[in-house]
mmCIF file of C-alpha atoms and ligand atoms in Angstrom:
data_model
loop_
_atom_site.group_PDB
_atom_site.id
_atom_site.type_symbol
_atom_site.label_atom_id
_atom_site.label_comp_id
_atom_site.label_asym_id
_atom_site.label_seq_id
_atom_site.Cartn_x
_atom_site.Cartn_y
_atom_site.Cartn_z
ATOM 1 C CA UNK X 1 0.000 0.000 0.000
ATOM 2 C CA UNK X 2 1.569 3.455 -1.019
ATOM 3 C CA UNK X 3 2.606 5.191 2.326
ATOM 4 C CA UNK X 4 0.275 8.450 1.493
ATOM 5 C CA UNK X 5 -2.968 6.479 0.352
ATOM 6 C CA UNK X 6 -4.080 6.858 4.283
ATOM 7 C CA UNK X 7 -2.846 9.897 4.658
ATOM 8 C CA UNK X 8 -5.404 12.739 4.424
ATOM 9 C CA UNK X 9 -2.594 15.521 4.740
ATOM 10 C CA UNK X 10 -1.240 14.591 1.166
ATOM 11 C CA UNK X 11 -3.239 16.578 -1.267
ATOM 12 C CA UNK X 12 -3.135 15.012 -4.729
ATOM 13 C CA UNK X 13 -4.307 17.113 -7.855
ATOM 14 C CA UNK X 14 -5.111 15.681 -11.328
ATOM 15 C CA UNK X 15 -3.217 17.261 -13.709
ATOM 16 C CA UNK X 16 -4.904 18.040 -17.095
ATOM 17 C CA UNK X 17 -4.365 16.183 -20.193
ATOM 18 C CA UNK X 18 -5.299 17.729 -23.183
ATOM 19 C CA UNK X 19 -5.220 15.013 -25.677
ATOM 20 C CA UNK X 20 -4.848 16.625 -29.282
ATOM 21 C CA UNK X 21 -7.354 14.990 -32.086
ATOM 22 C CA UNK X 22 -6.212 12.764 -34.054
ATOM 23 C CA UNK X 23 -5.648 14.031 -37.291
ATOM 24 C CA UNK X 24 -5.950 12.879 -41.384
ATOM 25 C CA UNK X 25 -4.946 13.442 -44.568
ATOM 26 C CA UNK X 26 -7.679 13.752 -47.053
ATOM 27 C CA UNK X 27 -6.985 12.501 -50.796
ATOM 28 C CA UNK X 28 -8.025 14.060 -54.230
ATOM 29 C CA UNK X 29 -7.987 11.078 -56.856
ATOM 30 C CA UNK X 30 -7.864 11.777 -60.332
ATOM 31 C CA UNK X 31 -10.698 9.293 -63.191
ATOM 32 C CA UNK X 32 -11.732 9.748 -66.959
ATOM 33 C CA UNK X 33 -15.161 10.865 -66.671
ATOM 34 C CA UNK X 34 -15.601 13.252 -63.911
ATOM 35 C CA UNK X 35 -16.133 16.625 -65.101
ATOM 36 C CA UNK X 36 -13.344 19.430 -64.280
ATOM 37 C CA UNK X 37 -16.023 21.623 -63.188
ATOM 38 C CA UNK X 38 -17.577 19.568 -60.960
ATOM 39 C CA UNK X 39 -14.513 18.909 -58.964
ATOM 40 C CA UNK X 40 -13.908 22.357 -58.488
ATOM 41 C CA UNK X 41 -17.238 23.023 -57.522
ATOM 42 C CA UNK X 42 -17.071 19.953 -54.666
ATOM 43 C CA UNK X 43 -13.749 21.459 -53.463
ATOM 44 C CA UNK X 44 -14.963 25.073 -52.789
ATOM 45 C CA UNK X 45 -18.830 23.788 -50.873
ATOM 46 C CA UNK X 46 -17.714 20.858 -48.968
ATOM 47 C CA UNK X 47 -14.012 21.835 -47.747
ATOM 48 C CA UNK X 48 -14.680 25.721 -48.087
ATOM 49 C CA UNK X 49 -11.894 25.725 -50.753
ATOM 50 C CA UNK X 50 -11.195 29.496 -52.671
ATOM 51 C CA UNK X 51 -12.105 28.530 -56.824
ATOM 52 C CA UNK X 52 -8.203 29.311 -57.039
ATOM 53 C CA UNK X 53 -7.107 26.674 -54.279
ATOM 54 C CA UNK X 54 -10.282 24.395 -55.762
ATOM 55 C CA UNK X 55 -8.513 24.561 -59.367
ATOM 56 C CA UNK X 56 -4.824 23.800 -57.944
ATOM 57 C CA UNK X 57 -5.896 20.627 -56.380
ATOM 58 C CA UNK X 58 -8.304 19.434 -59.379
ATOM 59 C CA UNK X 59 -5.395 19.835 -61.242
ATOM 60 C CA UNK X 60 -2.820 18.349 -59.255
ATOM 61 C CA UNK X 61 -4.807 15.098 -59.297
ATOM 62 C CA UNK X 62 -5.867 15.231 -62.976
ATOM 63 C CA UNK X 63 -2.047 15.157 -63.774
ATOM 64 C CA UNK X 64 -0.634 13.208 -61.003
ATOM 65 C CA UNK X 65 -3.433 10.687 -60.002
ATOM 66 C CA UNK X 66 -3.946 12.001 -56.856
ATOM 67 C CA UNK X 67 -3.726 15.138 -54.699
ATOM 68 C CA UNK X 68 -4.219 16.035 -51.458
ATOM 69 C CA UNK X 69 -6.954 18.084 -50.200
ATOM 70 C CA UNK X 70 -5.814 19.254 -46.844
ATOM 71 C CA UNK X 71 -5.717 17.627 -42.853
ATOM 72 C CA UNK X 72 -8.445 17.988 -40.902
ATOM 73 C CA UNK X 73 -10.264 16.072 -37.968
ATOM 74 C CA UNK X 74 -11.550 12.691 -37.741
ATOM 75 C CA UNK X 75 -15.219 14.202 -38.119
ATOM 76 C CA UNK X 76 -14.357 16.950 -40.957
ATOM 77 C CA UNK X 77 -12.205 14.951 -42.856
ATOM 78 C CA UNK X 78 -14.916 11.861 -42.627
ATOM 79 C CA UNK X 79 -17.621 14.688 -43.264
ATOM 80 C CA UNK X 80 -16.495 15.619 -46.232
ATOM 81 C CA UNK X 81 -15.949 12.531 -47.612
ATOM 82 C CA UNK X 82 -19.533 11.514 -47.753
ATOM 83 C CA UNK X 83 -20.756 14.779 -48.419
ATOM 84 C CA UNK X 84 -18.229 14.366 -52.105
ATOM 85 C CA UNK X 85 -19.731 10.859 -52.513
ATOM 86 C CA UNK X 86 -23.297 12.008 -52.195
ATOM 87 C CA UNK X 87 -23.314 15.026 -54.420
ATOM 88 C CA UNK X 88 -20.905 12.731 -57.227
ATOM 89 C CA UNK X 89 -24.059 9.536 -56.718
ATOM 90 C CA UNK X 90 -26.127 12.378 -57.735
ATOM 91 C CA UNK X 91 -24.818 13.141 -60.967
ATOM 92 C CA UNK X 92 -23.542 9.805 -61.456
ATOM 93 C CA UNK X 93 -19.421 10.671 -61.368
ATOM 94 C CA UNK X 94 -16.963 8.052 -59.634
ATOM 95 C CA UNK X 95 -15.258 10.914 -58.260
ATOM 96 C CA UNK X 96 -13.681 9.600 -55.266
ATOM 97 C CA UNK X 97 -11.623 11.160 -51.827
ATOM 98 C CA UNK X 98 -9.771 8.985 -49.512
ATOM 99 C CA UNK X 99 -8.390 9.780 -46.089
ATOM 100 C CA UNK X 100 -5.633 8.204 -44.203
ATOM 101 C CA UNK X 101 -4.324 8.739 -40.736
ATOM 102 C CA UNK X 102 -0.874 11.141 -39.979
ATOM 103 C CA UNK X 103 1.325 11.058 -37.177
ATOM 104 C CA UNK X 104 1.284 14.329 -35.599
HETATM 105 N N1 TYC Z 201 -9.628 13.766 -65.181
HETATM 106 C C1 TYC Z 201 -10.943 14.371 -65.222
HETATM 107 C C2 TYC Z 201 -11.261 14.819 -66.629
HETATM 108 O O1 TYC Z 201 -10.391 14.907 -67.449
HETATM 109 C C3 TYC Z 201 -11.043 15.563 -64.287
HETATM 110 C C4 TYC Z 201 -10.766 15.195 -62.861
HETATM 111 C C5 TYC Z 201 -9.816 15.908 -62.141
HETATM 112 C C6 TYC Z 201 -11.451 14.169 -62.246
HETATM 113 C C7 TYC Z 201 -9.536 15.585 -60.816
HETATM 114 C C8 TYC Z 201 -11.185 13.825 -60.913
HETATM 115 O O2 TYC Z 201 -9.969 14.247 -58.928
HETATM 116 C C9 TYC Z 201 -10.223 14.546 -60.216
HETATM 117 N N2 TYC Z 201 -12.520 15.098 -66.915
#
């Protein structure tokens, strides 16, 4: 038994963790049919993307296969990803966005 665990004249105070969230990496990838346009439009009302910042990472994908889109929470990044998948079932692109976890 620890020698203070009886003893009311040690005072013991939690001290405060503040955990930080954990965080992810959410993925741009490039296919053949979705429309330019739309994936600039997806950029700028789901992750609040300027058209200029939008265009960069349509781009970037369109070229390289895959971009990335920016780090965000657990809950954004997740968010987001069903809000891109919704509006592309819609009009019937296969745009798709990914998300992995980083080490922070
Ligand atoms: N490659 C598509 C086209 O030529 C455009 C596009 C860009 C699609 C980026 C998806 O993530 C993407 N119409």
């Amino acid at each position: 038994m620890d020698k203070h665990e009886l003893d009311d004249s040690v005072i013991t105070q939690k001290k405060e963790k503040l955990q930080r969230p954990n965080m992810y990496r959410v993925y741009l990838h490039n296919d053949d049919y979705t429309l330019q346009e739309f994936v600039e439009f997806v950029l700028q009302q789901v992750f609040f993307k300027s058209y200029e910042e939008a265009r960069k990472i349509m781009l970037a994908a369109h070229m390289k296969g895959i971009s990335v889109i920016g780090i965000y929470t657990y809950e954004i990044a997740n968010g987001g990803i069903q809000k891109v998948e919704l509006y592309s079932e819609k009009l019937g692109y296969p745009l798709l966005c990914t998300m992995e976890e980083i080490d922070i």
